[in-house]
Each structure stands twice: as C-alpha cells, then as structure tokens.
C-alpha cells in the first residue's frame, strides 16, 4: 500500500516559494492521497461487523451513511464550530442515513436539532470527558498565567500578547506560558520580541506530563480564541482549580465559564477589559482562590466516570 502521509505542509512551502513544478507535483500527490484514503475508508466501512459505528468528521459520516450496513446503528459526532454556514450545511447533508448525531456542545446541539427536524437523525448531547483528573490542584500562589493550544491564527495568541503587555505594565513579575506548537509560532515569537517581552513570555510545546506540571504551577488561565467548539483546554485547567478567562467570541467557553463563579467571559474581544480582569485576579488573592475552588468543583461534570454513565444510559436506550 503506498505511503499516505499528508503533504499539506510540502504543498504550502512549494506555493510560498513559487516553485511551480513542485506545486504541480505536490498537487498531484495530494489528489492521489485523497483518492486512496477515500477508497480505503469505503472498504473499511463496507466490511464493518459491529453493532454500532461512530464517525467523528462529516466527510466520514457521509461515507458511513452511504456505505454502512443497514443493521449497524450509525452515530456521527462533530467537533467543529467555526461559524461557517456552508460548513453547517455540509454537516447536515452528511447525516443522511445517520441514526444519531452528537455535536460537541449544548449550543450546537440546539442549533442542529432545529436543522434536522423532519429527518431520521436524532440529536444527542454527551459532553467531552477528562481522561485525567488530578488529585492535586494548583495553590494559585505562583505568578504564572497559562494558555494552551495549537499555534494557529484562530486561537488568537497575538491578541493574548497584547493582553499580557497590559498586565505586564502593572505586574512585571508575572510570567505568561503559551504551551503549544503550530504554523504561527514564528509570528508569535516575533511579536513578543517586538514588545520586549521575551523575558516574560515562554512559548513552548509541552508533553502531557509536562503540561500537567505547568498547570499545577499556574494561577490564571487565559483563552483568546476567535472560535472554539468546546474548549477541552479550559476544562483541563478547571480540573486543576484554576480561574478561567476567555473572550465570548468563542462559543465553547460560554458553556464552561460562568461569570464570577469559575472565571469570566470578556465581551467584544476587549483587550483592556481582559487585562483589567487578569490584574484584578492577580491583586485579589481571596477572589482568585474562591473562583479557583469553584472552578475545581464545576470540573467534576467532566470526570470520566460521570460521562461514562451518560454513555451507558445512551447505549441501554439504543441497543
């Protein structure tokens, strides 16, 4: 079987360097990869010998509905919420012959229920779960702020640097850790150096164990995403008892953060308001600790055993 390794990055590099022959070569290779992957997926679906099949992308849901055996209960999940109406239409279209659809959030579930009225597909919501639930929580005494995610433009890390610049003016002894890697890393580092914050901001990929140690040493979590379907990084930080802050432009955090309880949602992507709220948490130790304790308590919803129970109940219903 030929090597099916994606060549997206190779294609982008060739395009950026205006290497026409390389662009054509990588383009042909990309088409071949997509064709072979689709063929392999269809064959795998046709040969399924199970009671339940679950797809996690709409392109696979479409194939599952079309090629899956009639006796199989077909479940589709969707983890994306980019605000694109065309994308939503593609998702709905992919659900033909799918029995159950599981969006990643309550907000998405409500929206898709409306769009799927009159079809055979039933919308069900079961939240993500935490695969690791820490016994120890952060003491919230270290002067560290943390944000975790892929270093792509939709995560808004350039705005996070602006937020931290304002925080740094009043709290120069605090440090920001951006844990992640991605195509925007160089642009992020460039902005950090332009603002002379290289001694106050660390950008570094962390393995799971390292990330858990970093969360234990952090006192505030800040998310600046433009779009977020759910916010798994938020509930991970929440489980460590860390206060959460996010812009309300991302829908996912709206289901996780309750203003004044486990953190704050900042409207209109207001950089100064976000910075002011971070500073408020820095200056007010008792407030930070109280919100952190509530954050930990609210994270229990996403413990694996609690989400497993929801799945058990769902399985008993459909089998």
Short mmCIF file of N, CA and C in Angstrom, two decimals, residues 144-169 174-180 184 187-189 191-193 195 197 200-204 214 218 220-226 228 233-234 243-247 249 266 269-279 282:
data_model
loop_
_atom_site.label_atom_id
_atom_site.label_comp_id
_atom_site.label_asym_id
_atom_site.label_seq_id
_atom_site.Cartn_x
_atom_site.Cartn_y
_atom_site.Cartn_z
N UNK A 144 2.20 32.86 37.63
CA UNK A 144 2.19 32.32 36.27
C UNK A 144 0.79 32.35 35.68
N UNK A 145 0.70 32.80 34.43
CA UNK A 145 -0.52 32.75 33.63
C UNK A 145 -0.26 31.73 32.52
N UNK A 146 -1.27 30.95 32.17
CA UNK A 146 -1.07 29.92 31.16
C UNK A 146 -2.16 29.95 30.11
N UNK A 147 -1.78 29.58 28.89
CA UNK A 147 -2.73 29.36 27.81
C UNK A 147 -2.20 28.20 26.97
N UNK A 148 -3.11 27.31 26.57
CA UNK A 148 -2.70 26.09 25.87
C UNK A 148 -3.45 25.98 24.55
N UNK A 149 -2.75 25.60 23.50
CA UNK A 149 -3.44 25.40 22.22
C UNK A 149 -2.50 25.35 21.04
N UNK A 150 -3.06 24.96 19.91
CA UNK A 150 -2.29 24.94 18.66
C UNK A 150 -2.00 26.39 18.25
N UNK A 151 -0.80 26.64 17.79
CA UNK A 151 -0.39 27.99 17.44
C UNK A 151 -0.85 28.33 16.03
N UNK A 152 -2.16 28.50 15.89
CA UNK A 152 -2.79 28.89 14.64
C UNK A 152 -3.56 30.18 14.87
N UNK A 153 -3.85 30.91 13.78
CA UNK A 153 -4.44 32.24 13.89
C UNK A 153 -5.78 32.25 14.63
N UNK A 154 -6.60 31.18 14.45
CA UNK A 154 -7.92 31.17 15.08
C UNK A 154 -7.86 31.11 16.61
N UNK A 155 -6.68 30.76 17.15
CA UNK A 155 -6.53 30.69 18.61
C UNK A 155 -6.27 32.05 19.24
N UNK A 156 -5.96 33.06 18.41
CA UNK A 156 -5.87 34.42 18.92
C UNK A 156 -4.69 34.72 19.83
N UNK A 157 -3.59 34.01 19.67
CA UNK A 157 -2.46 34.22 20.57
C UNK A 157 -1.80 35.59 20.37
N UNK A 158 -1.92 36.18 19.20
CA UNK A 158 -1.39 37.54 19.00
C UNK A 158 -2.14 38.53 19.89
N UNK A 159 -3.45 38.32 20.05
CA UNK A 159 -4.22 39.16 20.98
C UNK A 159 -3.82 38.89 22.43
N UNK A 160 -3.48 37.64 22.72
CA UNK A 160 -3.06 37.30 24.08
C UNK A 160 -1.79 38.07 24.46
N UNK A 161 -0.90 38.25 23.51
CA UNK A 161 0.32 39.02 23.78
C UNK A 161 -0.03 40.46 24.12
N UNK A 162 -1.02 41.02 23.41
CA UNK A 162 -1.48 42.38 23.71
C UNK A 162 -2.09 42.45 25.11
N UNK A 163 -2.86 41.44 25.46
CA UNK A 163 -3.44 41.39 26.81
C UNK A 163 -2.33 41.36 27.85
N UNK A 164 -1.36 40.48 27.65
CA UNK A 164 -0.29 40.34 28.64
C UNK A 164 0.58 41.59 28.70
N UNK A 165 0.73 42.28 27.60
CA UNK A 165 1.50 43.53 27.61
C UNK A 165 0.89 44.52 28.61
N UNK A 166 -0.45 44.60 28.62
CA UNK A 166 -1.14 45.47 29.57
C UNK A 166 -0.98 44.95 31.00
N UNK A 167 -1.06 43.64 31.18
CA UNK A 167 -0.88 43.05 32.51
C UNK A 167 0.53 43.32 33.02
N UNK A 168 1.49 43.21 32.14
CA UNK A 168 2.90 43.37 32.49
C UNK A 168 3.23 44.77 33.00
N UNK A 169 2.48 45.75 32.54
CA UNK A 169 2.72 47.14 32.98
C UNK A 169 2.51 47.29 34.48
N UNK A 174 5.06 38.89 36.78
CA UNK A 174 4.27 37.73 36.37
C UNK A 174 4.75 37.23 35.01
N UNK A 175 4.54 35.94 34.79
CA UNK A 175 5.03 35.29 33.57
C UNK A 175 3.88 34.62 32.83
N UNK A 176 3.92 34.66 31.50
CA UNK A 176 2.92 34.01 30.65
C UNK A 176 3.56 32.81 29.95
N UNK A 177 2.92 31.66 30.10
CA UNK A 177 3.34 30.45 29.39
C UNK A 177 2.31 30.14 28.30
N UNK A 178 2.77 30.08 27.06
CA UNK A 178 1.94 29.63 25.95
C UNK A 178 2.43 28.24 25.58
N UNK A 179 1.61 27.24 25.88
CA UNK A 179 2.01 25.85 25.66
C UNK A 179 1.38 25.33 24.37
N UNK A 180 2.23 25.12 23.36
CA UNK A 180 1.71 24.63 22.10
C UNK A 180 2.71 24.78 20.98
N UNK A 184 1.96 29.33 13.34
CA UNK A 184 2.05 30.75 13.67
C UNK A 184 3.14 31.04 14.72
N UNK A 187 5.57 33.97 13.99
CA UNK A 187 4.89 35.27 14.07
C UNK A 187 4.64 35.67 15.52
N UNK A 188 4.28 34.71 16.34
CA UNK A 188 4.05 34.96 17.77
C UNK A 188 5.34 35.39 18.45
N UNK A 189 6.42 34.66 18.18
CA UNK A 189 7.73 34.99 18.78
C UNK A 189 8.20 36.37 18.32
N UNK A 191 6.39 38.95 17.51
CA UNK A 191 5.63 39.99 18.23
C UNK A 191 6.11 40.11 19.67
N UNK A 192 6.43 38.99 20.29
CA UNK A 192 6.94 39.01 21.66
C UNK A 192 8.23 39.82 21.74
N UNK A 193 9.13 39.60 20.79
CA UNK A 193 10.40 40.33 20.78
C UNK A 193 10.20 41.80 20.44
N UNK A 195 7.77 43.60 21.31
CA UNK A 195 7.25 44.25 22.51
C UNK A 195 8.19 44.10 23.71
N UNK A 197 9.09 41.49 25.40
CA UNK A 197 8.50 40.65 26.45
C UNK A 197 9.12 39.27 26.49
N UNK A 200 9.43 37.58 29.73
CA UNK A 200 8.19 37.40 30.49
C UNK A 200 7.22 36.42 29.85
N UNK A 201 7.51 36.01 28.62
CA UNK A 201 6.63 35.07 27.92
C UNK A 201 7.44 33.89 27.39
N UNK A 202 6.98 32.70 27.68
CA UNK A 202 7.60 31.47 27.17
C UNK A 202 6.62 30.79 26.23
N UNK A 203 7.10 30.45 25.03
CA UNK A 203 6.30 29.71 24.04
C UNK A 203 6.99 28.37 23.80
N UNK A 204 6.31 27.30 24.18
CA UNK A 204 6.98 26.00 24.13
C UNK A 204 5.96 24.87 24.13
N UNK A 214 2.98 22.09 34.62
CA UNK A 214 2.87 23.53 34.38
C UNK A 214 1.54 24.07 34.89
N UNK A 218 0.48 27.09 37.78
CA UNK A 218 -0.17 28.27 37.20
C UNK A 218 -1.33 28.75 38.07
N UNK A 220 -3.68 31.46 36.76
CA UNK A 220 -4.75 32.02 35.93
C UNK A 220 -4.64 31.40 34.54
N UNK A 221 -5.80 31.02 33.96
CA UNK A 221 -5.81 30.51 32.59
C UNK A 221 -6.53 31.52 31.70
N UNK A 222 -5.91 31.86 30.57
CA UNK A 222 -6.50 32.83 29.65
C UNK A 222 -6.62 32.21 28.25
N UNK A 223 -7.83 32.28 27.69
CA UNK A 223 -8.07 31.81 26.32
C UNK A 223 -8.50 32.99 25.46
N UNK A 224 -7.86 33.15 24.30
CA UNK A 224 -8.19 34.28 23.43
C UNK A 224 -8.65 33.81 22.04
N UNK A 225 -9.18 32.60 21.95
CA UNK A 225 -9.62 32.03 20.67
C UNK A 225 -10.73 32.86 20.03
N UNK A 226 -10.71 32.90 18.70
CA UNK A 226 -11.81 33.51 17.94
C UNK A 226 -12.97 32.51 17.86
N UNK A 228 -14.11 28.43 19.06
CA UNK A 228 -13.82 27.25 19.89
C UNK A 228 -15.11 26.46 20.03
N UNK A 233 -9.16 22.43 26.64
CA UNK A 233 -8.08 23.00 27.45
C UNK A 233 -8.63 23.74 28.67
N UNK A 234 -9.82 24.32 28.52
CA UNK A 234 -10.45 25.04 29.64
C UNK A 234 -10.82 24.08 30.77
N UNK A 243 -8.71 29.61 37.92
CA UNK A 243 -9.71 30.53 37.36
C UNK A 243 -9.53 30.67 35.85
N UNK A 244 -10.66 30.79 35.12
CA UNK A 244 -10.64 30.81 33.66
C UNK A 244 -11.09 32.16 33.13
N UNK A 245 -10.42 32.63 32.07
CA UNK A 245 -10.86 33.82 31.36
C UNK A 245 -10.85 33.53 29.87
N UNK A 246 -11.88 34.02 29.16
CA UNK A 246 -11.96 33.83 27.71
C UNK A 246 -12.78 34.95 27.10
N UNK A 247 -12.54 35.22 25.82
CA UNK A 247 -13.40 36.14 25.08
C UNK A 247 -14.69 35.41 24.72
N UNK A 249 -16.35 35.67 22.12
CA UNK A 249 -16.45 35.45 20.68
C UNK A 249 -16.40 33.96 20.35
N UNK A 266 -15.19 37.73 28.60
CA UNK A 266 -14.96 39.13 28.25
C UNK A 266 -15.61 39.42 26.90
N UNK A 269 -14.14 41.05 22.47
CA UNK A 269 -12.69 40.88 22.34
C UNK A 269 -11.96 42.14 22.83
N UNK A 270 -12.40 42.63 23.97
CA UNK A 270 -11.86 43.86 24.56
C UNK A 270 -10.55 43.55 25.28
N UNK A 271 -9.44 43.94 24.67
CA UNK A 271 -8.11 43.64 25.21
C UNK A 271 -7.92 44.25 26.60
N UNK A 272 -8.30 45.52 26.73
CA UNK A 272 -8.09 46.20 28.01
C UNK A 272 -8.96 45.60 29.11
N UNK A 273 -10.20 45.27 28.78
CA UNK A 273 -11.08 44.68 29.80
C UNK A 273 -10.56 43.32 30.25
N UNK A 274 -10.03 42.55 29.30
CA UNK A 274 -9.44 41.26 29.66
C UNK A 274 -8.24 41.47 30.58
N UNK A 275 -7.37 42.41 30.22
CA UNK A 275 -6.19 42.69 31.03
C UNK A 275 -6.58 43.17 32.43
N UNK A 276 -7.60 44.03 32.49
CA UNK A 276 -8.06 44.54 33.79
C UNK A 276 -8.57 43.39 34.68
N UNK A 277 -9.26 42.43 34.07
CA UNK A 277 -9.80 41.31 34.86
C UNK A 277 -8.67 40.39 35.33
N UNK A 278 -7.66 40.21 34.49
CA UNK A 278 -6.49 39.43 34.91
C UNK A 278 -5.81 40.12 36.07
N UNK A 279 -5.62 41.43 35.97
CA UNK A 279 -4.99 42.18 37.05
C UNK A 279 -5.80 42.12 38.34
N UNK A 282 -5.05 38.96 39.95
CA UNK A 282 -3.69 38.99 40.49
C UNK A 282 -3.65 39.72 41.83
#
